[in-house]
Short mmCIF file of C-alpha atoms in Angstrom, two decimals:
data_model
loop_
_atom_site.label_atom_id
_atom_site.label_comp_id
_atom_site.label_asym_id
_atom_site.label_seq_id
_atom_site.Cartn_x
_atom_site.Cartn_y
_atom_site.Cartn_z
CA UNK L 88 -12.70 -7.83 6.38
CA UNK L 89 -11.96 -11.00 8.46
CA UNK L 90 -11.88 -14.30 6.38
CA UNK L 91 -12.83 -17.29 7.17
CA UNK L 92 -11.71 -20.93 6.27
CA UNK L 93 -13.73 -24.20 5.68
CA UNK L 94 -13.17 -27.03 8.62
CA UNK L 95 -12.00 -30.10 7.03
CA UNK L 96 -14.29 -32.65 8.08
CA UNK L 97 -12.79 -35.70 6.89
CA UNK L 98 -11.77 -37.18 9.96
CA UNK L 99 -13.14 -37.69 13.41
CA UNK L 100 -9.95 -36.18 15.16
CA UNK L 101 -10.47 -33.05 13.47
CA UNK L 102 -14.07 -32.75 14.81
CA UNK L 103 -12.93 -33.97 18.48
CA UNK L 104 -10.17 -31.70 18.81
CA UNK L 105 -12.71 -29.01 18.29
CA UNK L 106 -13.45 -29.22 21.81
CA UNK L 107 -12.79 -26.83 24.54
CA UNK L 108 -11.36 -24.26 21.53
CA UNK L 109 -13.02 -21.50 19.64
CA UNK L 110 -12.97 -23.08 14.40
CA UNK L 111 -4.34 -21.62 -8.32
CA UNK L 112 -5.95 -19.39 -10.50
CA UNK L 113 -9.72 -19.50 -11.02
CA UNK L 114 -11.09 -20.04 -14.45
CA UNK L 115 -12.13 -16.36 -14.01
CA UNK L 116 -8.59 -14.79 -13.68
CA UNK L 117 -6.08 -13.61 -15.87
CA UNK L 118 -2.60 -14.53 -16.55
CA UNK L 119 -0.28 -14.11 -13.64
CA UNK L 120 3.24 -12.52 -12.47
CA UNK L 121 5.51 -13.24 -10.33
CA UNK L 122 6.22 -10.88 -7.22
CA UNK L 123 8.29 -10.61 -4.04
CA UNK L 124 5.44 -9.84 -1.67
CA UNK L 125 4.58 -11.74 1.12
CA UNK L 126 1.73 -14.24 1.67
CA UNK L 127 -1.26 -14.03 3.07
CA UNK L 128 -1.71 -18.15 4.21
CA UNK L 129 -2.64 -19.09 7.45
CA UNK L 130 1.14 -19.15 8.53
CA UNK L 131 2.07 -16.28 6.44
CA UNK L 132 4.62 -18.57 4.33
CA UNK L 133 2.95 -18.87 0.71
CA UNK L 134 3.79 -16.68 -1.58
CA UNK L 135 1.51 -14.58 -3.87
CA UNK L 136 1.32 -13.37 -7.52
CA UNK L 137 -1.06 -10.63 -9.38
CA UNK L 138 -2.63 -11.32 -12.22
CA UNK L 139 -3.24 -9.38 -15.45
CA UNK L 140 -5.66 -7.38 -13.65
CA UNK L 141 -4.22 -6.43 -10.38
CA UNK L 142 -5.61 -8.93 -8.25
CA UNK L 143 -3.52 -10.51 -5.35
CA UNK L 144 -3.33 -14.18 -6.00
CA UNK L 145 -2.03 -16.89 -3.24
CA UNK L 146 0.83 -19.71 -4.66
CA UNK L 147 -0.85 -23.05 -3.67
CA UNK L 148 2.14 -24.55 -1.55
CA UNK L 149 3.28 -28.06 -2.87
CA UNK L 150 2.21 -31.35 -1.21
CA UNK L 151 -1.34 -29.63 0.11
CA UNK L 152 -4.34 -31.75 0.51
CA UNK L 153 -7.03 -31.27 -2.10
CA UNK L 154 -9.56 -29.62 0.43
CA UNK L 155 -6.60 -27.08 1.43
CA UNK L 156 -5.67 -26.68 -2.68
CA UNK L 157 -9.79 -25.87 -3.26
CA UNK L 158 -9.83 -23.44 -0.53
CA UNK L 159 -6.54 -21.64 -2.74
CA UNK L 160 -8.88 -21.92 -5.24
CA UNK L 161 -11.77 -20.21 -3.57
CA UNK L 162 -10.07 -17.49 -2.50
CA UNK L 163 -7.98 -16.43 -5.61
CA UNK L 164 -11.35 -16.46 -7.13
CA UNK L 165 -12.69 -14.33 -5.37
CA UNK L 166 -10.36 -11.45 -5.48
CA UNK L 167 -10.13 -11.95 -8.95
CA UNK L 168 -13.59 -10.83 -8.79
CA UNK L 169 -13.44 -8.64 -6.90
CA UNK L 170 -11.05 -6.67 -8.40
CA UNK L 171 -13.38 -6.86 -12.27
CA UNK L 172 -15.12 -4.74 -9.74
CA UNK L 173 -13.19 -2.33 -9.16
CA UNK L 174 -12.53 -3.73 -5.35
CA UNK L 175 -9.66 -4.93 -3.81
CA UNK L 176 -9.55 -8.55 -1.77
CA UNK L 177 -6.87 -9.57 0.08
CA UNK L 178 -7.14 -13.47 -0.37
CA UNK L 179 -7.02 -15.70 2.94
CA UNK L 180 -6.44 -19.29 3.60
CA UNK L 181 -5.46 -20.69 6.96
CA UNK L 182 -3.25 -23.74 6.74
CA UNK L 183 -3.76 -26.58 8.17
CA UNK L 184 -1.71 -26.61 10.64
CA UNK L 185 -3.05 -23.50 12.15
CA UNK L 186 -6.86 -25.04 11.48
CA UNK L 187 -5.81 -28.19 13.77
CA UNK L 188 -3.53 -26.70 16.73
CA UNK L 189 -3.24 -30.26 18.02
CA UNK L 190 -1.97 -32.41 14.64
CA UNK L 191 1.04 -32.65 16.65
CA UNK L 192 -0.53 -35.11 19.30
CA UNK L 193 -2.64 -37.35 17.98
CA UNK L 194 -0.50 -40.21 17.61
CA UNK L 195 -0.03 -40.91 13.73
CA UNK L 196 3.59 -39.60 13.93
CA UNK L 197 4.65 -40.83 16.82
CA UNK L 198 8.11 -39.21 17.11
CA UNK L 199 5.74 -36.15 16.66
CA UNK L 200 3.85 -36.79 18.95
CA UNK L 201 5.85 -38.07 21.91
CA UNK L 202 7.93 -34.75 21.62
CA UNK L 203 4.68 -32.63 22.35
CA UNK L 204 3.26 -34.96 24.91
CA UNK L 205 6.98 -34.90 26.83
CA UNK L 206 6.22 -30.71 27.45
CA UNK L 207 2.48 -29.93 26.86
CA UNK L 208 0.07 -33.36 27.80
CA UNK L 209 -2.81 -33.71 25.53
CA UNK L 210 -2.46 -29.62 25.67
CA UNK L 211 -5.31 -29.19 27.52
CA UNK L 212 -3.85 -27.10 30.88
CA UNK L 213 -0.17 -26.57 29.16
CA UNK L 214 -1.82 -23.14 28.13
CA UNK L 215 -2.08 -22.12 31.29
CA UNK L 216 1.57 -23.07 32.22
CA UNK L 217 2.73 -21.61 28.81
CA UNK L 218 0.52 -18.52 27.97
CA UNK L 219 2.99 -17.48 25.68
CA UNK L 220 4.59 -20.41 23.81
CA UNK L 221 2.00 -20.08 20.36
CA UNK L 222 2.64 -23.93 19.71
CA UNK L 223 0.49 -24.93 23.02
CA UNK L 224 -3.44 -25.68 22.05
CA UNK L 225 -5.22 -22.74 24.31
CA UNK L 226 -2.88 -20.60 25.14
CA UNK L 227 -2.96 -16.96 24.60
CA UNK L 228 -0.43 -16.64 22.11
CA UNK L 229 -1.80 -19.36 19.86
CA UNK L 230 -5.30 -17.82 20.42
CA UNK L 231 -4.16 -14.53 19.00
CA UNK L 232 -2.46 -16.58 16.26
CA UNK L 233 -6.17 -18.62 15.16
CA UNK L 234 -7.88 -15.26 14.82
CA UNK L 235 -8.09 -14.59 11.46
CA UNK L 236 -6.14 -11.47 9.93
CA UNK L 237 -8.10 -8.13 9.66
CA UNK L 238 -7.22 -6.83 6.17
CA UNK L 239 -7.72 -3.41 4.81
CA UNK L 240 -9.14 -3.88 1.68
CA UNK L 241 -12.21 -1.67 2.70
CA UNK L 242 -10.06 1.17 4.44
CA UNK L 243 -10.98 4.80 2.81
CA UNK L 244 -13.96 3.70 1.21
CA UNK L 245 -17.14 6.00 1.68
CA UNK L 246 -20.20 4.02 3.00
CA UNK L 247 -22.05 4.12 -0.38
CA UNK L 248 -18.56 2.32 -1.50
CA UNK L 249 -18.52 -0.18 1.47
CA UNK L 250 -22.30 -0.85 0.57
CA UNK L 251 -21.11 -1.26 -3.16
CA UNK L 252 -18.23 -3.75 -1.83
CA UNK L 253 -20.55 -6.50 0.51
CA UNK L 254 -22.97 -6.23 -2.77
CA UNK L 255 -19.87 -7.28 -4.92
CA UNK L 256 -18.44 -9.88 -2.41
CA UNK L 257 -21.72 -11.56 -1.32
CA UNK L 258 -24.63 -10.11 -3.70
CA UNK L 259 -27.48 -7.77 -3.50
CA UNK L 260 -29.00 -8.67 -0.14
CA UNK L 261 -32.31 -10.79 -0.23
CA UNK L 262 -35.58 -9.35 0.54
CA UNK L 263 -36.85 -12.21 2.77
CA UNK L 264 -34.76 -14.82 5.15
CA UNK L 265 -36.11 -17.69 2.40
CA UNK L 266 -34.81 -15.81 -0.53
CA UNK L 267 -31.43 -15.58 0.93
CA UNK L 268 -28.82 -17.72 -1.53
CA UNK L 269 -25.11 -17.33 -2.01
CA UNK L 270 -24.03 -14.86 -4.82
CA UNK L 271 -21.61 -12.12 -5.48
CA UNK L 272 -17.97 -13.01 -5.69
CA UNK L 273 -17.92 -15.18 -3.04
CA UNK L 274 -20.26 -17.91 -4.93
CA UNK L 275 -18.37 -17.17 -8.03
CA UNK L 276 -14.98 -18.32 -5.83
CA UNK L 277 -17.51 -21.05 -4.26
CA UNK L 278 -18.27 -22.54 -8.15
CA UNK L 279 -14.64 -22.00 -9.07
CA UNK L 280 -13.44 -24.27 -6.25
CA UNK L 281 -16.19 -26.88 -5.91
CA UNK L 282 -18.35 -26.81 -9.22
CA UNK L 283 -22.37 -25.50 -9.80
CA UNK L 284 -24.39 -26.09 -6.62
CA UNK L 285 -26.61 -29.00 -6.91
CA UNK L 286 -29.96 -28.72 -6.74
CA UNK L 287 -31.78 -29.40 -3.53
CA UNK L 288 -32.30 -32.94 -4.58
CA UNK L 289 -29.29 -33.94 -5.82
CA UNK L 290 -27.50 -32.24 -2.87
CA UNK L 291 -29.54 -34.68 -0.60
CA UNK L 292 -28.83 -37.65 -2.78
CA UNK L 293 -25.10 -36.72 -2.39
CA UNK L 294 -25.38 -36.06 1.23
CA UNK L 295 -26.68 -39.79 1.90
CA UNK L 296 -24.25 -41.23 -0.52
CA UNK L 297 -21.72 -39.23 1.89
CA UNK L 298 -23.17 -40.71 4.99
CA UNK L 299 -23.54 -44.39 3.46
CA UNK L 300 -20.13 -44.41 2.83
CA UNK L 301 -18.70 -43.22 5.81
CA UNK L 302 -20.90 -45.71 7.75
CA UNK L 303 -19.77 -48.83 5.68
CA UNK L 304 -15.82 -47.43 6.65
CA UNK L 305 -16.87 -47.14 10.10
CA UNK L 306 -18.06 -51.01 10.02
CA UNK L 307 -14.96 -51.91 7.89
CA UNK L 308 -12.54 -50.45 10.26
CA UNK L 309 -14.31 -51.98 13.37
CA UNK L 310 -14.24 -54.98 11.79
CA UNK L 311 -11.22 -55.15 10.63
CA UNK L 312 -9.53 -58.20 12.33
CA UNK L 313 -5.81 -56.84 12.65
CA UNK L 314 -6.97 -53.45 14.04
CA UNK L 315 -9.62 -55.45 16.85
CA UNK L 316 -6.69 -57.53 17.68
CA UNK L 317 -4.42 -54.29 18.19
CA UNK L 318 -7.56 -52.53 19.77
CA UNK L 319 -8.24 -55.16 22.10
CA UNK L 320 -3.68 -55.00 23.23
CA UNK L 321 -4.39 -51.14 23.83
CA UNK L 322 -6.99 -51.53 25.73
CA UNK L 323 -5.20 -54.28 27.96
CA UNK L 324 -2.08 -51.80 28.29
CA UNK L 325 -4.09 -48.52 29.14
CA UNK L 326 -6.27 -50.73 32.09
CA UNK L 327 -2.82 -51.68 33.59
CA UNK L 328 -1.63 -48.34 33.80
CA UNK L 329 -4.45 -47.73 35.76
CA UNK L 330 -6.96 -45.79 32.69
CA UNK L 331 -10.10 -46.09 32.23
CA UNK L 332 -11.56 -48.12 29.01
CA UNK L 333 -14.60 -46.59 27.56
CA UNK L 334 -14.77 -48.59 24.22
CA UNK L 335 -12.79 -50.68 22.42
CA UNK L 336 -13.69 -49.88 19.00
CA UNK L 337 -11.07 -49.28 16.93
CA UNK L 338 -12.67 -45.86 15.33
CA UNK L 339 -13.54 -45.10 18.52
CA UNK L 340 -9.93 -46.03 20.41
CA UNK L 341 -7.62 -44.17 18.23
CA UNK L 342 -8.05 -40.79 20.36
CA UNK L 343 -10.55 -42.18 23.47
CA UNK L 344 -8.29 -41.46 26.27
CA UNK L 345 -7.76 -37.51 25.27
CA UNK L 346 -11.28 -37.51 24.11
CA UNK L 347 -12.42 -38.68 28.10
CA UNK L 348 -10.61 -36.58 29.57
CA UNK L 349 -11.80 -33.34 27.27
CA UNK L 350 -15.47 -34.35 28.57
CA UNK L 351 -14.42 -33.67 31.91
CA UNK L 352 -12.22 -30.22 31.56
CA UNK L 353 -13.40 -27.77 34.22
CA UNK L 354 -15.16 -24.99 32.38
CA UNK L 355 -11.50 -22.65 33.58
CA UNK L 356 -9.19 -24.97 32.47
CA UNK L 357 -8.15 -22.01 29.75
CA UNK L 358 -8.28 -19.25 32.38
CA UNK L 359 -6.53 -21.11 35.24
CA UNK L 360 -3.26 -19.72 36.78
CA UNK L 361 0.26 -21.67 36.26
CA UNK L 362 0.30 -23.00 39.97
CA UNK L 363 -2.97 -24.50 39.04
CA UNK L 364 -2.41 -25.94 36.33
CA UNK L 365 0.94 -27.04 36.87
CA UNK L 366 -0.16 -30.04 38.89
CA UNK L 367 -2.72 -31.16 36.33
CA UNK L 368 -0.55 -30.48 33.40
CA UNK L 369 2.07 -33.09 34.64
CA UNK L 370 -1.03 -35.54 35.38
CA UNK L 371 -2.19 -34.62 31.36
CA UNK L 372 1.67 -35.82 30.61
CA UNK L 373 2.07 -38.68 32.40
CA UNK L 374 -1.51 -40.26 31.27
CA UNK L 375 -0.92 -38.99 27.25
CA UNK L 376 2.40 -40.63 27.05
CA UNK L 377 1.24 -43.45 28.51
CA UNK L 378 -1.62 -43.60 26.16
CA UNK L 379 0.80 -42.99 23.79
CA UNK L 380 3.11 -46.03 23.93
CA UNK L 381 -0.05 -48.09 24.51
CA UNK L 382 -1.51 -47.39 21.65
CA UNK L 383 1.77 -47.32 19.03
CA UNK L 384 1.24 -50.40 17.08
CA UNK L 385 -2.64 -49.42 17.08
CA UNK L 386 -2.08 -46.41 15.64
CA UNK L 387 0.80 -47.73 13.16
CA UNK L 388 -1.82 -50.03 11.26
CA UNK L 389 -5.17 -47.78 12.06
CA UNK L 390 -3.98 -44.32 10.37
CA UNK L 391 -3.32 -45.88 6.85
CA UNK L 392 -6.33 -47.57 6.87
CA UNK L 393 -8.45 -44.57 7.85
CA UNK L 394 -7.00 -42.72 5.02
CA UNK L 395 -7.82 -45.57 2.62
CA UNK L 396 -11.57 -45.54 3.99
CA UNK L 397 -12.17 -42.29 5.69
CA UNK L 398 -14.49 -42.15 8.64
CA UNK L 399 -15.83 -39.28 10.98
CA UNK L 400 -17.95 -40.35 12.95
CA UNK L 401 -21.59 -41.30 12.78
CA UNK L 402 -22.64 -37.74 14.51
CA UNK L 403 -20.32 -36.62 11.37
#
């Protein structure tokens, strides 16, 4: 059964590079062992335990982000679960890396960055040049690596047993579209990770809270007088190289130029063939670089205060 991870939705670079592509123990388990099997992460480096039980249980890598960590969480969870059951689940969680195939370009390391600019652009058309090469955004080898593994926890199972398994994993299913809820395994993986659901009220309450928050760091950052000084220099640089200015906002600045020119893709810019592409791949180089070094000390001071007050956008 495939699996399927939560988008982290902190930032607004995580939402705008979603254009043009496709997106620990659980209080329930036992006591673990260590074995020698391989992982079943998003990269296919973390390694895994079983627990008392026999469940398959993913090792939460070390220096993870606490969305990634609760999404370890979920998952080990769940099979734990699963496997009170009587079923086996093959726990899933893509890394981050492989959840943002262009981390490497926007700008906040810009070592980083400048090395995957030099070959691939923004990444846009370098699929097309390099159908093969799984670190280019779009191409068809990093497409095949984004789709999430098939396992084979339901292989040999009669249908009555298959039937048995989707009741286990996502409860008995409702008799009406507005008695549908979560339940089965996965909401037992879903509390184990992020806590009781809130009720419909207090879920709103949080939601505005959420939103009233993120708008105050959207006004903070735009008016913070360092990063409109900085905005205002990158904005100077990018119109003497000859690119087009659509804001100079700092929230809105940090990825602008790749964020134009994603608006304006051709619909076969993932289909096209290398002679194609070529041309407009070395255009996508020359403008990201330069967009690049125009924006260094912007990004140098903007990054560590978007962690401190994160913002993503007011269509967020």
């Amino acid at each position: 059964m495939p699996k399927f991870s939560t988008p982290d939705i902190r930032s607004p670079l995580v939402t705008a590079l979603a254009i043009g592509l496709l997106p620990l123990l659980a209080a329930c388990g036992g006591g673990a062992k260590s074995t020698a099997s391989s992982g079943s992460s998003g990269d296919g480096s973390s390694a895994t335990t079983t627990t008392a039980n026999g469940a398959v249980q993913l090792t939460v890598p070390d220096g993870v982000d606490e969305a990634t960590k609760q999404q370890y969480i979920e998952e080990n969870a769940i099979a734990v679960c699963m496997k009170k059951q009587g079923f086996t689940y093959t726990p899933y969680v893509r890394t981050s890396a492989a959840a943002d195939p262009l981390a490497a370009v926007d700008g906040e390391d810009y070592a980083r960055a400048k090395q995957f600019r030099q070959k691939y652009g923004f990444g846009y058309y370098a699929g097309a040049v390099y159908p093969n090469d799984p670190d280019v955004p779009f191409s068809k080898a990093a497409m095949a690596k984004r789709t999430s593994p098939v396992d084979h926890d339901e292989d040999g199972l009669t249908d009555a047993q298959k039937k048995a398994y989707d009741i286990a994993l996502s409860g008995p299913p409702a008799k009406s579209k507005a008695e549908e809820k979560p339940g089965g395994c996965s909401e037992t993986g879903r509390v184990a990770a992020h806590g009781p659901a809130l009720s419909a009220a207090a879920e709103k309450n949080a939601e505005k809270a959420r939103d009233d928050a993120n708008h105050a760091n959207g006004l903070a950052l735009n008016g913070d007088p360092q990063l409109v000084q900085l905005a205002q220099q990158f904005a100077t640089c990018l119109t003497g190289q000859g690119i087009p200015v659509s804001t100079t906002q700092p929230t809105g600045m940090v990825d602008m130029v790749r964020l134009d020119i994603s608006r304006k893709l051709p619909e076969s810019f993932m289909s096209m063939s290398k002679e194609t592409a070529l041309p407009l791949l070395n255009k996508d180089i020359d403008i990201a670089l330069k967009d690049l070094d125009c924006g260094k000390k912007f990004r140098a001071a903007y990054f560590p205060k978007e962690k401190a007050k994160p913002y993503y956008g007011e269509d967020g």
